[in-house]
Tab-separated table of C-alpha atoms in Angstrom:
chain	number	residue	atom	x	y	z
F	5	MET	CA	186.071	107.980	126.318
F	6	VAL	CA	183.977	110.676	124.659
F	7	THR	CA	180.630	111.227	126.333
F	8	ALA	CA	177.632	113.148	125.125
F	9	SER	CA	177.145	114.879	128.458
F	10	THR	CA	179.884	117.519	128.213
F	11	ASN	CA	179.234	120.882	126.613
F	12	LEU	CA	182.726	120.876	125.132
F	13	VAL	CA	181.985	117.736	123.148
F	14	GLN	CA	178.673	119.155	121.963
F	15	LEU	CA	180.450	122.301	120.730
F	16	GLU	CA	182.989	120.139	118.943
F	17	TRP	CA	180.223	118.315	117.121
F	18	LEU	CA	178.517	121.596	116.241
F	19	PHE	CA	181.800	122.911	114.873
F	20	ARG	CA	182.054	119.871	112.622
F	21	VAL	CA	178.573	120.449	111.227
F	22	ILE	CA	179.284	124.146	110.568
F	23	LEU	CA	182.628	123.384	108.956
F	24	ALA	CA	180.992	120.758	106.735
F	25	ALA	CA	178.381	123.341	105.692
F	26	ILE	CA	181.115	125.827	104.742
F	27	CYS	CA	183.003	123.229	102.687
F	28	GLY	CA	179.835	122.056	100.966
F	29	GLY	CA	178.792	125.637	100.283
F	30	LEU	CA	182.127	126.349	98.593
F	31	ILE	CA	181.618	123.491	96.150
F	32	GLY	CA	177.993	124.524	95.642
F	33	TYR	CA	179.035	128.112	94.960
F	34	GLU	CA	181.110	126.981	91.981
F	35	ARG	CA	178.155	124.984	90.635
F	36	ALA	CA	175.791	127.927	91.179
F	37	THR	CA	178.038	130.225	89.122
F	38	GLN	CA	177.524	127.755	86.260
F	39	ARG	CA	173.733	127.933	86.743
F	40	LYS	CA	173.433	124.281	87.769
F	41	SER	CA	170.309	122.912	89.430
F	42	ALA	CA	172.226	121.703	92.500
F	43	GLY	CA	173.774	124.884	93.865
F	44	VAL	CA	174.834	126.296	97.214
F	45	ARG	CA	171.756	125.198	99.165
F	46	THR	CA	171.770	121.591	97.953
F	47	HIS	CA	175.476	121.117	98.611
F	48	ILE	CA	175.228	122.645	102.090
F	49	VAL	CA	172.308	120.392	103.027
F	50	VAL	CA	174.143	117.293	101.775
F	51	ALA	CA	177.310	118.235	103.672
F	52	ILE	CA	175.461	118.982	106.921
F	53	ALA	CA	173.422	115.791	106.742
F	54	SER	CA	176.499	113.693	105.980
F	55	ALA	CA	178.424	115.226	108.888
F	56	LEU	CA	175.495	114.667	111.230
F	57	PHE	CA	175.110	111.062	110.093
F	58	MET	CA	178.789	110.462	110.732
F	59	ILE	CA	178.640	112.024	114.192
F	60	VAL	CA	175.652	109.857	115.078
F	61	SER	CA	177.467	106.841	113.651
F	62	LYS	CA	180.552	107.449	115.799
F	63	TYR	CA	179.124	108.853	119.012
F	64	GLY	CA	175.382	108.226	119.073
F	65	PHE	CA	175.489	104.801	120.690
F	66	TYR	CA	177.846	105.190	123.627
F	67	ASP	CA	175.023	104.572	126.079
F	68	LEU	CA	174.355	101.189	124.473
F	69	LEU	CA	178.030	100.290	124.323
F	70	LYS	CA	178.188	100.506	128.109
F	71	LEU	CA	175.961	97.466	128.262
F	72	GLN	CA	177.498	94.044	128.179
F	73	SER	CA	177.270	91.921	125.009
F	74	ILE	CA	176.554	95.019	122.879
F	75	SER	CA	178.870	95.844	119.970
F	76	LEU	CA	178.250	98.157	117.038
F	77	ASP	CA	179.974	98.867	113.750
F	78	PRO	CA	180.345	102.669	113.434
F	79	SER	CA	181.036	102.385	109.699
F	80	ARG	CA	177.564	101.093	108.817
F	81	ILE	CA	175.870	104.506	108.655
F	82	ALA	CA	178.775	105.942	106.669
F	83	ALA	CA	178.432	103.094	104.185
F	84	GLN	CA	174.753	103.902	103.732
F	85	ILE	CA	175.593	107.556	103.043
F	86	VAL	CA	177.747	106.507	100.089
F	87	THR	CA	174.896	104.625	98.430
F	88	GLY	CA	171.987	106.695	99.714
F	89	ILE	CA	173.269	110.006	98.360
F	90	SER	CA	173.287	108.560	94.846
F	91	PHE	CA	169.584	109.288	94.316
F	92	ILE	CA	170.266	113.034	94.573
F	93	GLY	CA	173.117	112.775	92.103
F	94	ALA	CA	170.948	110.804	89.693
F	95	GLY	CA	168.331	113.546	89.847
F	96	THR	CA	170.819	116.151	88.596
F	97	ILE	CA	171.716	114.175	85.460
F	98	LEU	CA	169.590	115.222	82.498
F	99	ILE	CA	169.446	113.818	78.968
F	100	ARG	CA	168.021	116.016	76.232
F	101	ARG	CA	168.265	114.903	72.612
F	102	GLU	CA	171.181	112.570	73.375
F	103	GLN	CA	173.013	115.373	75.209
F	104	VAL	CA	173.991	114.497	78.770
F	105	SER	CA	174.348	117.261	81.352
F	106	GLY	CA	174.768	117.330	85.095
F	107	LEU	CA	177.426	114.620	85.461
F	108	THR	CA	179.907	116.950	87.145
F	109	THR	CA	177.238	118.298	89.489
F	110	ALA	CA	176.156	114.750	90.396
F	111	ALA	CA	179.756	113.794	91.108
F	112	GLY	CA	180.142	116.988	93.136
F	113	VAL	CA	177.141	116.174	95.316
F	114	TRP	CA	178.566	112.708	95.921
F	115	ALA	CA	181.966	114.233	96.783
F	116	VAL	CA	180.353	116.712	99.185
F	117	ALA	CA	178.804	113.758	101.016
F	118	ALA	CA	182.301	112.334	101.407
F	119	ILE	CA	183.600	115.706	102.637
F	120	GLY	CA	180.780	116.001	105.152
F	121	THR	CA	181.429	112.453	106.323
F	122	SER	CA	185.144	113.097	106.816
F	123	ILE	CA	184.555	116.301	108.777
F	124	GLY	CA	181.844	114.616	110.820
F	125	ALA	CA	184.432	111.993	111.708
F	126	GLY	CA	186.849	114.705	112.842
F	127	LEU	CA	189.219	114.411	109.878
F	128	TYR	CA	189.475	118.163	109.398
F	129	SER	CA	192.675	118.373	107.365
F	130	ILE	CA	191.647	115.882	104.698
F	131	GLY	CA	188.116	117.309	104.513
F	132	ILE	CA	189.226	120.928	104.045
F	133	THR	CA	192.053	120.009	101.677
F	134	THR	CA	189.682	117.949	99.534
F	135	THR	CA	187.207	120.833	99.430
F	136	VAL	CA	189.824	123.281	98.169
F	137	PHE	CA	191.173	120.718	95.696
F	138	LEU	CA	187.726	119.965	94.238
F	139	PHE	CA	186.889	123.656	93.985
F	140	ILE	CA	190.110	124.370	92.070
F	141	ILE	CA	189.620	121.368	89.778
F	142	GLN	CA	186.068	122.400	88.889
F	143	ARG	CA	187.098	126.000	88.212
F	144	ILE	CA	190.117	125.082	86.088
F	145	PHE	CA	188.543	122.384	83.947
F	146	HIS	CA	185.393	124.413	83.327
F	147	ASP	CA	187.587	126.807	81.346
F	148	ASP	CA	187.413	125.616	77.731
F	149	ASN	CA	190.754	127.241	76.899
F	150	PHE	CA	192.526	125.096	79.483
F	151	THR	CA	190.729	121.950	78.334
F	152	GLU	CA	191.579	122.612	74.693
F	153	LYS	CA	195.273	122.651	75.545
F	154	ILE	CA	194.995	119.149	76.963
F	155	ILE	CA	192.444	117.581	74.589
F	156	ARG	CA	193.552	118.471	71.077
F	157	ARG	CA	191.089	116.362	69.061
F	158	VAL	CA	187.501	115.281	69.664
F	159	ARG	CA	184.907	113.152	67.927
F	160	PHE	CA	182.424	114.691	65.529
F	161	ASN	CA	179.228	112.715	64.925
F	162	ILE	CA	176.153	113.685	62.933
F	163	GLN	CA	173.147	111.929	61.451
F	164	VAL	CA	172.349	113.139	57.958
F	165	GLU	CA	169.296	112.694	55.779
F	166	VAL	CA	169.862	113.370	52.070
F	167	GLU	CA	168.087	112.833	48.772
F	168	ASN	CA	168.964	109.513	47.178
F	169	ARG	CA	171.015	110.162	44.076
F	170	PRO	CA	174.263	108.711	42.675
F	171	GLY	CA	177.479	109.908	44.292
F	172	ILE	CA	175.821	111.764	47.172
F	173	LEU	CA	177.790	109.972	49.904
F	174	LYS	CA	181.101	110.736	48.213
F	175	GLU	CA	180.137	114.393	47.878
F	176	ILE	CA	179.179	114.601	51.575
F	177	ARG	CA	182.508	113.031	52.544
F	178	GLU	CA	184.402	115.556	50.404
F	179	GLN	CA	182.438	118.418	51.938
F	180	LEU	CA	183.343	117.235	55.437
F	181	GLU	CA	187.011	116.887	54.469
F	182	GLN	CA	186.976	120.483	53.243
F	183	ASN	CA	185.845	121.442	56.766
F	184	ASN	CA	188.860	119.648	58.305
F	185	VAL	CA	186.989	116.563	59.475
F	186	GLU	CA	189.395	113.606	59.531
F	187	ASN	CA	189.015	109.813	59.748
F	188	ILE	CA	185.499	109.989	58.358
F	189	SER	CA	183.337	106.864	58.495
F	190	ILE	CA	179.798	106.537	57.144
F	191	LYS	CA	177.224	104.009	58.334
F	192	LEU	CA	173.919	103.634	56.501
F	193	LEU	CA	170.813	103.581	58.681
F	194	ASP	CA	167.977	103.650	56.137
F	195	VAL	CA	167.783	103.703	52.342
F	196	THR	CA	164.677	104.316	50.208
F	197	ASP	CA	164.160	105.323	46.612
F	198	SER	CA	163.878	108.967	47.630
F	199	LYS	CA	166.271	109.406	50.575
F	200	ILE	CA	169.257	108.049	52.493
F	201	ILE	CA	169.790	108.335	56.247
F	202	PHE	CA	173.272	107.682	57.607
F	203	ASN	CA	175.597	108.366	60.514
F	204	THR	CA	178.954	109.945	59.828
F	205	ASP	CA	181.687	109.924	62.409
F	206	GLY	CA	185.020	111.731	62.337
F	207	ILE	CA	187.726	113.579	64.247
F	208	ILE	CA	188.136	117.360	64.463
F	209	TYR	CA	190.418	119.721	66.345
F	210	ASN	CA	188.925	120.840	69.642
F	211	LYS	CA	188.999	124.489	68.558
F	212	THR	CA	187.050	123.754	65.387
F	213	ASP	CA	183.620	125.379	65.275
F	214	GLU	CA	181.231	122.441	65.000
F	215	ASN	CA	178.316	124.765	64.260
F	216	GLU	CA	180.134	126.153	61.223
F	217	ILE	CA	180.655	122.647	59.832
F	218	ILE	CA	176.964	121.834	60.196
F	219	LEU	CA	175.855	125.129	58.642
F	220	ASN	CA	178.178	124.622	55.678
F	221	LEU	CA	176.887	121.097	55.198
F	222	LYS	CA	173.275	122.254	55.481
F	223	LYS	CA	173.834	124.617	52.546
F	224	TYR	CA	174.851	121.675	50.397
F	225	PRO	CA	172.259	120.604	47.783
F	226	ASN	CA	170.158	117.548	48.542
F	227	VAL	CA	170.706	117.712	52.339
F	228	ILE	CA	167.303	117.387	54.001
F	229	ARG	CA	168.071	117.179	57.723
F	230	ILE	CA	171.051	117.004	60.111
F	231	ASN	CA	171.072	115.763	63.708
F	232	PHE	CA	174.181	116.634	65.695
F	233	THR	CA	175.513	114.629	68.657
F	234	ARG	CA	178.246	116.448	70.575
F	235	GLY	CA	181.139	114.115	71.287
F	236	GLY	CA	179.629	111.195	69.418
F	237	ASN	CA	177.505	108.335	70.663
C-alpha cells in the first residue's frame, strides 16, 4: 500500500505535478503563439491543479481508509474536474458580431485538465502521448493551406440591404454568380417601399477571397449595406 509518510512517494507525486505542468505548458505555448487569451500560464495552472486534484483523490484519504466501515470513491474528485473546468473554457469563448472565437482554446483547456488528471493518476505514457498529439493537431490544422486541402468548399452568407426597385434581386444573384458563388438562395427579411433587406446564402471554394466578393458587390448600384457572417449562421 502507498503511504504518505515516505519521501520517495512524495517525490513521485511532485514529479507528476511537474510533468503535468510541462505538458500543459506545451499546449499553452501553441495557443500563446496564436495570441489567444488562455496561453502558457493558464494551461500550466490548469494542468497542475488537475494533477494535484487527482493525487489527492487517489492518495489523500489513506488515513481514513484504515478505519473500519470507511470506503471512498477515488473517481469523485476527477469527475468534478471534468465539469468544474468548464467555466474557464466558457470564459475563453467570445462572440463578436456573430463571429465565434476561442472554441479551440476552450477545448484545449478542457483537454489539459484531462492530461493533468491522467498524469496525476500516474498514467504517464497516455498523458505525454496525448500532449504531443494535441500539440501536433493544433499546429497542423491552424495552417490554412492544410485545411484548404481537406475542406474544398465552404458556406458564404451575407445580409444585404438594397434600394427597392424592380429586378434588383435578380441582379444581385447574377453579380454573386459572376464571383463564383454557387447554390445561391435568397431569403427576404424586410421589405419597404424604399428598401429590401435579405439574407443570401451560397457555396464558394475555400480559397476564394470572401472580401473581394463583398467589395465587388458593394460597388454595385443600389447596394446600401452588407453584413458578412463567416461560415454562415
